Amino acid sequence: MYTNKQIWSVSYPILLSLLAQNVINVTDTAFLGHVSEVALGASAMGGLFYICVFTIAFGFSTGSQIVIARRNGEGRYSDVGPVMIQGVMFLFVMALLLFGFTKAFGGNIMRLLVSSESIYEGTMEFLDWRIYGFFFSFINVMFRALYIGITRTKVLTINAIVMALTNVVLDYALIFGKFGLPEMGIKGAAIASVLAEASSILFFVIYTYATVDLKKYGMNRLRTFDPALLMRILSISCFTMLQYFLSMATWFVFFVAVERLGQRELAIANIVRSIYVVLLIPVNALATTTNSLVSNAIGAGGIQHVMPLINKIARFSFFIMLGLVAVSALFPQFLLSIYTSEAALITESVPSVYVICFAMLIASVANVVFNGISGTGNTQAALLLETINNYHLRIIHHFHRNVAESTDRNLLYD
């Protein structure tokens, strides 16, 4: 049974890394919120489209992480590297195919979904540059899977700090035209994010080569494509790929619905979602830890420890979130002022912040349990739960409802 100290030693670097990574989302939203409502709304639409595609890669890496953690728990360290290498090869091909698909059909898809011409133009200006990030982010998630799977999570914090600092500096420079660079607005935000992801993969490559025992983990030589191994990984990953895609795709549908209400409503939804993502950071860190430790425990023959482990981490998650919710409910205007200085926009966003506070208490336990199920390797059950959640009115909501009520429905089933 893992002790509290062991759980925290794995989860806190993940938490710090997620915090640093979300600096990118907050920075983009905060900076573009001071450009215009159109820029803010367009970045939300373009960013969610990008993330919908990215979640396919993230789902594959989560399945790979389960396999890596199981091999690590079994002491089969030399089998870790082949999983990592096959995953990198597979995701690079996926990045190439999805980049081509988005280049060819992304504009047509957005034209069908977005009603405002100004939002459409801003979204495409953002996406035309943002999709180059596929080639970096798809590989990055395999490094993340490797280090979480072998429980060496501290590197994730350092990597995320490198990426966040790169993004903040480039965001400021490229959006507003500072340090002798041209003022590029929403296009600058997209380019900054891509370059930040490139800096992340460069760091991972250097760190892995310098500090990891490549021979121990079977990463000391290049390997040819292994269809049999890839199929074994996909037998787990295909369900997590679908699961994460469904989860994010319905967020995208929600934003499409809100966009039809107007630019102001879309701006509110983007700000509120950014706060939601930040509040979810400790939950996601503990949920990811649950996934890895459950898989490691099963690999080490400790299946009897799985349920007590999930219960313990779920309690941690709930009480941490209870504190964050209390602060957020007491000072919603302060949170919103980070994203915009417009008083009316802040006032109109407050009801949705209260909705988030309620939803987060449920999510704090549900996400941990959900990832515990995935960590056992039973990703089919996790996908089934996600499908049931999405069926319950998450997509089928009325476009005429206000943002707070729409956000309520979307979060309750997240």
XYZ file of N, CA and C in Angstrom, residues 56-213:
474
model
N -6.778 12.930 -29.227
C -6.575 11.606 -29.819
C -5.185 11.101 -29.451
N -4.190 11.976 -29.586
C -2.818 11.615 -29.206
C -2.705 11.433 -27.700
N -3.362 12.296 -26.933
C -3.288 12.196 -25.480
C -3.909 10.891 -24.991
N -5.010 10.491 -25.616
C -5.637 9.219 -25.257
C -4.728 8.041 -25.537
N -4.026 8.089 -26.677
C -3.067 7.019 -26.991
C -1.951 6.990 -25.958
N -1.453 8.149 -25.576
C -0.356 8.200 -24.598
C -0.809 7.710 -23.225
N -2.076 7.950 -22.875
C -2.589 7.460 -21.597
C -2.632 5.939 -21.579
N -3.077 5.348 -22.685
C -3.042 3.892 -22.785
C -1.623 3.361 -22.728
N -0.703 4.047 -23.402
C 0.713 3.658 -23.364
C 1.266 3.778 -21.951
N 0.844 4.823 -21.249
C 1.282 5.028 -19.864
C 0.851 3.868 -18.976
N -0.350 3.358 -19.179
C -0.836 2.212 -18.408
C 0.048 0.998 -18.653
N 0.402 0.765 -19.923
C 1.268 -0.371 -20.268
C 2.659 -0.181 -19.663
N 3.214 1.021 -19.784
C 4.550 1.309 -19.235
C 4.559 1.112 -17.720
N 3.538 1.630 -17.043
C 3.464 1.487 -15.584
C 3.354 0.023 -15.179
N 2.588 -0.761 -15.939
C 2.461 -2.185 -15.626
C 3.804 -2.890 -15.767
N 4.534 -2.607 -16.841
C 5.860 -3.220 -17.047
C 6.831 -2.770 -15.953
N 6.728 -1.514 -15.570
C 7.599 -1.003 -14.513
C 7.302 -1.699 -13.185
N 6.019 -1.871 -12.874
C 5.639 -2.551 -11.644
C 6.059 -4.007 -11.627
N 6.068 -4.640 -12.799
C 6.482 -6.041 -12.910
C 7.995 -6.209 -12.883
N 8.726 -5.086 -12.971
C 10.182 -5.157 -13.020
C 10.725 -5.484 -14.396
N 9.876 -5.408 -15.419
C 10.300 -5.678 -16.803
C 10.724 -4.355 -17.449
N 11.790 -3.782 -16.932
C 12.203 -2.441 -17.338
C 12.604 -2.361 -18.809
N 13.211 -3.409 -19.333
C 13.672 -3.372 -20.725
C 12.513 -3.357 -21.715
N 11.296 -3.658 -21.241
C 10.120 -3.620 -22.115
C 9.462 -2.244 -22.145
N 9.961 -1.316 -21.328
C 9.393 0.032 -21.289
C 9.748 0.804 -22.556
N 11.023 0.777 -22.939
C 11.496 1.528 -24.097
C 10.779 1.202 -25.391
N 10.593 -0.092 -25.711
C 9.882 -0.418 -26.949
C 8.480 0.180 -27.017
N 7.771 0.227 -25.881
C 6.439 0.850 -25.867
C 6.552 2.332 -26.200
N 7.528 2.990 -25.586
C 7.769 4.416 -25.826
C 8.098 4.668 -27.299
N 9.007 3.882 -27.849
C 9.478 4.105 -29.225
C 8.368 3.846 -30.241
N 7.611 2.759 -30.055
C 6.502 2.483 -30.970
C 5.452 3.586 -30.889
N 5.239 4.103 -29.680
C 4.282 5.189 -29.511
C 4.703 6.450 -30.233
N 5.987 6.780 -30.157
C 6.502 7.967 -30.845
C 6.326 7.828 -32.354
N 6.663 6.663 -32.894
C 6.523 6.449 -34.336
C 5.062 6.554 -34.769
N 4.177 5.922 -34.004
C 2.757 5.939 -34.337
C 2.196 7.359 -34.287
N 2.537 8.101 -33.238
C 1.978 9.444 -33.084
C 2.563 10.443 -34.075
N 3.790 10.220 -34.517
C 4.329 11.109 -35.550
C 3.544 10.944 -36.851
N 3.241 9.700 -37.201
C 2.433 9.454 -38.402
C 1.041 10.054 -38.220
N 0.468 9.900 -37.022
C -0.840 10.489 -36.736
C -0.801 12.008 -36.878
N 0.263 12.630 -36.385
C 0.397 14.084 -36.485
C 0.425 14.521 -37.943
N 1.153 13.786 -38.756
C 1.253 14.110 -40.175
C -0.111 14.013 -40.857
N -0.841 12.935 -40.564
C -2.150 12.726 -41.184
C -3.167 13.770 -40.714
N -3.183 14.056 -39.426
C -4.158 15.006 -38.890
C -3.821 16.442 -39.275
N -2.533 16.741 -39.427
C -2.133 18.053 -39.932
C -2.666 18.240 -41.352
N -2.469 17.226 -42.186
C -2.960 17.295 -43.561
C -4.470 17.413 -43.623
N -5.159 16.649 -42.770
C -6.624 16.694 -42.746
C -7.119 18.084 -42.348
N -6.504 18.663 -41.312
C -6.932 19.979 -40.841
C -6.640 21.061 -41.873
N -5.484 20.963 -42.526
C -5.150 21.915 -43.586
C -6.177 21.861 -44.710
N -6.589 20.636 -45.048
C -7.486 20.454 -46.188
C -8.938 20.784 -45.855
N -9.390 20.395 -44.661
C -10.818 20.478 -44.364
C -11.171 21.337 -43.146
N -10.164 21.825 -42.411
C -10.447 22.606 -41.210
C -11.285 23.840 -41.488
N -10.971 24.548 -42.572
C -11.728 25.745 -42.920
C -13.176 25.444 -43.230
N -13.418 24.360 -43.964
C -14.794 23.974 -44.296
C -15.579 23.582 -43.049
N -14.919 22.871 -42.141
C -15.587 22.463 -40.901
C -15.974 23.682 -40.072
N -15.031 24.614 -39.907
C -15.315 25.802 -39.108
C -16.364 26.688 -39.771
N -16.385 26.729 -41.097
C -17.381 27.517 -41.817
C -18.791 27.018 -41.510
N -18.939 25.694 -41.374
C -20.240 25.113 -41.062
C -20.664 25.389 -39.622
N -19.695 25.510 -38.735
C -19.997 25.583 -37.308
C -20.099 27.002 -36.769
N -19.328 27.929 -37.334
C -19.252 29.291 -36.792
C -20.151 30.218 -37.601
N -21.015 30.957 -36.914
C -21.969 31.822 -37.617
C -21.419 33.223 -37.869
N -20.550 33.705 -36.994
C -20.008 35.061 -37.121
C -18.814 35.077 -38.077
N -18.847 35.970 -39.043
C -17.755 36.053 -40.016
C -16.457 36.492 -39.348
N -16.543 37.439 -38.416
C -15.325 37.920 -37.752
C -14.710 36.830 -36.870
N -15.557 36.062 -36.185
C -15.053 34.951 -35.368
C -14.437 33.882 -36.260
N -15.072 33.610 -37.393
C -14.538 32.605 -38.324
C -13.154 33.012 -38.826
N -13.028 34.258 -39.261
C -11.736 34.720 -39.784
C -10.652 34.667 -38.711
N -11.001 35.074 -37.486
C -10.035 35.020 -36.397
C -9.652 33.591 -36.040
N -10.637 32.693 -36.069
C -10.373 31.282 -35.767
C -9.414 30.676 -36.773
N -9.621 30.947 -38.045
C -8.755 30.377 -39.078
C -7.361 30.999 -39.041
N -7.290 32.284 -38.696
C -5.977 32.927 -38.544
C -5.184 32.241 -37.430
N -5.880 31.874 -36.364
C -5.251 31.171 -35.242
C -4.864 29.750 -35.643
N -5.801 29.017 -36.252
C -5.575 27.604 -36.572
C -4.497 27.394 -37.624
N -4.405 28.306 -38.586
C -3.420 28.144 -39.663
C -2.009 27.980 -39.120
N -1.745 28.601 -37.980
C -0.423 28.462 -37.354
C -0.417 27.437 -36.227
N -1.519 27.341 -35.499
C -1.543 26.489 -34.302
C -1.344 25.011 -34.624
N -1.821 24.550 -35.766
C -1.763 23.115 -36.068
C -0.342 22.607 -36.314
N 0.618 23.505 -36.494
C 2.011 23.043 -36.584
C 2.467 22.443 -35.247
N 1.742 22.763 -34.195
C 2.059 22.203 -32.888
C 1.804 20.712 -32.779
N 1.001 20.138 -33.701
C 0.763 18.691 -33.668
C 2.075 17.911 -33.626
N 3.042 18.341 -34.432
C 4.290 17.583 -34.563
C 5.097 17.581 -33.261
N 4.901 18.575 -32.437
C 5.625 18.643 -31.168
C 4.799 18.075 -30.010
N 3.538 18.474 -29.927
C 2.715 18.045 -28.789
C 2.439 16.548 -28.816
N 2.323 15.955 -30.007
C 2.053 14.521 -30.095
C 3.230 13.709 -29.551
N 4.444 14.185 -29.779
C 5.624 13.484 -29.257
C 5.797 13.777 -27.767
N 5.499 15.002 -27.366
C 5.630 15.376 -25.954
C 4.831 14.465 -25.030
N 3.617 14.094 -25.455
C 2.776 13.288 -24.563
C 3.352 11.895 -24.341
N 4.169 11.393 -25.265
C 4.806 10.095 -25.047
C 5.919 10.204 -24.010
N 6.646 11.306 -24.005
C 7.629 11.520 -22.935
C 6.918 11.626 -21.583
N 5.789 12.318 -21.572
C 4.994 12.428 -20.343
C 4.552 11.047 -19.871
N 4.081 10.217 -20.793
C 3.651 8.857 -20.443
C 4.805 8.045 -19.868
N 5.984 8.203 -20.455
C 7.162 7.477 -19.980
C 7.477 7.837 -18.534
N 7.590 9.122 -18.242
C 8.032 9.542 -16.912
C 6.966 9.320 -15.840
N 5.696 9.441 -16.195
C 4.646 9.116 -15.223
C 4.603 7.609 -14.992
N 4.759 6.836 -16.063
C 4.712 5.380 -15.953
C 5.799 4.808 -15.068
N 7.000 5.402 -15.108
C 8.105 4.907 -14.273
C 8.216 5.713 -12.977
N 7.219 6.546 -12.724
C 7.070 7.382 -11.507
C 8.231 8.347 -11.286
N 8.857 8.810 -12.362
C 9.869 9.873 -12.277
C 9.233 11.178 -12.751
N 8.354 11.707 -11.916
C 7.508 12.810 -12.366
C 8.108 14.198 -12.161
N 9.194 14.304 -11.409
C 9.753 15.636 -11.131
C 10.191 16.356 -12.401
N 10.627 15.590 -13.393
C 11.066 16.203 -14.645
C 9.919 16.940 -15.331
N 8.687 16.492 -15.102
C 7.540 17.142 -15.739
C 7.402 18.590 -15.285
N 7.726 18.835 -14.026
C 7.664 20.207 -13.510
C 8.669 21.106 -14.211
N 9.900 20.627 -14.322
C 10.951 21.425 -14.970
C 10.584 21.691 -16.424
N 10.130 20.646 -17.096
C 9.748 20.791 -18.500
C 8.621 21.798 -18.677
N 7.626 21.701 -17.822
C 6.482 22.604 -17.943
C 6.874 24.048 -17.675
N 7.798 24.262 -16.743
C 8.277 25.623 -16.466
C 8.987 26.195 -17.686
N 9.823 25.371 -18.328
C 10.510 25.807 -19.553
C 9.494 26.206 -20.613
N 8.479 25.360 -20.796
C 7.464 25.628 -21.812
C 6.639 26.866 -21.465
N 6.268 27.005 -20.192
C 5.441 28.139 -19.782
C 6.183 29.466 -19.920
N 7.434 29.502 -19.487
C 8.221 30.735 -19.597
C 8.411 31.134 -21.056
N 8.692 30.137 -21.897
C 8.836 30.409 -23.329
C 7.560 31.004 -23.895
N 6.425 30.427 -23.499
C 5.144 30.885 -24.032
C 4.787 32.286 -23.549
N 4.998 32.556 -22.266
C 4.643 33.872 -21.719
C 5.434 34.978 -22.412
N 6.733 34.775 -22.542
C 7.586 35.789 -23.175
C 7.187 35.991 -24.634
N 7.020 34.881 -25.365
C 6.679 34.988 -26.785
C 5.261 35.506 -26.986
N 4.330 35.116 -26.105
C 2.968 35.646 -26.179
C 2.985 37.170 -26.085
N 3.644 37.673 -25.067
C 3.706 39.122 -24.851
C 4.363 39.822 -26.034
N 5.436 39.223 -26.532
C 6.187 39.844 -27.623
C 5.419 39.819 -28.936
N 4.800 38.686 -29.251
C 4.169 38.523 -30.564
C 2.743 39.059 -30.615
N 2.004 38.993 -29.507
C 0.639 39.527 -29.513
C 0.651 41.051 -29.561
N 1.522 41.661 -28.750
C 1.525 43.125 -28.620
C 2.659 43.815 -29.375
N 3.539 43.043 -30.017
C 4.628 43.635 -30.784
C 5.718 44.244 -29.928
N 6.231 43.501 -28.978
C 7.284 43.978 -28.083
C 8.637 43.387 -28.477
N 9.702 43.951 -27.909
C 11.081 43.486 -28.115
C 11.489 43.500 -29.594
N 10.946 44.444 -30.340
C 11.306 44.571 -31.744
C 10.590 43.619 -32.675
N 9.665 42.812 -32.159
C 8.910 41.867 -32.985
C 7.613 42.511 -33.468
N 7.049 42.030 -34.580
C 5.821 42.627 -35.108
C 4.613 42.325 -34.229
N 3.648 43.227 -34.210
C 2.396 43.007 -33.477
C 1.503 42.100 -34.316
N 1.240 40.889 -33.828
C 0.546 39.881 -34.627
C -0.801 39.470 -34.043
N -1.152 39.926 -32.855
C -2.452 39.615 -32.281
C -2.672 38.126 -32.092
N -3.816 37.642 -32.577
C -4.193 36.244 -32.369
C -3.218 35.283 -33.053
N -2.688 35.695 -34.189
C -1.685 34.867 -34.879
C -0.441 34.704 -34.004
N -0.059 35.761 -33.308
C 1.097 35.696 -32.423
C 0.900 34.712 -31.287
N -0.340 34.627 -30.759
C -0.629 33.664 -29.690
C -0.433 32.239 -30.179
N -0.866 31.961 -31.405
C -0.720 30.617 -31.971
C 0.749 30.260 -32.175
N 1.512 31.188 -32.737
C 2.938 30.935 -32.989
C 3.679 30.735 -31.671
N 3.350 31.534 -30.665
C 4.002 31.402 -29.356
C 3.754 30.026 -28.753
N 2.533 29.522 -28.883
C 2.206 28.202 -28.338
C 2.981 27.100 -29.046
N 3.108 27.204 -30.364
C 3.855 26.198 -31.129
C 5.324 26.195 -30.727
N 5.921 27.376 -30.622
C 7.337 27.461 -30.245
C 7.560 26.976 -28.811
N 6.578 27.199 -27.940
C 6.688 26.700 -26.565
C 6.681 25.176 -26.552
N 5.845 24.563 -27.379
C 5.817 23.097 -27.470
C 7.114 22.559 -28.061
N 7.692 23.294 -28.995
C 8.979 22.884 -29.570
C 10.077 22.932 -28.508
N 10.057 23.959 -27.654
C 11.053 24.045 -26.579
C 10.890 22.896 -25.594
N 9.659 22.459 -25.403
C 9.378 21.355 -24.488
C 9.983 20.049 -24.983
N 9.791 19.755 -26.256
C 10.331 18.496 -26.782
C 11.851 18.526 -26.822
N 12.437 19.686 -27.088
C 13.898 19.806 -27.060
C 14.425 19.507 -25.655
N 13.755 20.036 -24.652
C 14.158 19.767 -23.269
C 14.051 18.282 -22.944
N 12.931 17.659 -23.312
C 12.738 16.240 -23.018
C 13.840 15.380 -23.643
N 14.181 15.666 -24.889
C 15.202 14.877 -25.586
C 16.547 15.003 -24.875
N 16.939 16.229 -24.547
C 18.229 16.450 -23.877
C 18.238 15.801 -22.494
N 17.169 15.988 -21.735
C 17.096 15.437 -20.378
C 17.130 13.909 -20.401
N 16.385 13.313 -21.312
C 16.335 11.850 -21.387
C 17.696 11.280 -21.743
N 18.341 11.882 -22.723
C 19.665 11.404 -23.143
C 20.690 11.553 -22.021
N 20.559 12.616 -21.217
C 21.567 12.917 -20.192
C 21.357 12.159 -18.887
N 20.123 11.824 -18.535
C 19.858 11.308 -17.182
C 19.253 9.912 -17.115
N 18.631 9.440 -18.171
C 17.943 8.144 -18.122
C 18.901 7.019 -18.497
N 18.819 5.901 -17.782
C 19.592 4.702 -18.121
C 18.931 4.055 -19.336
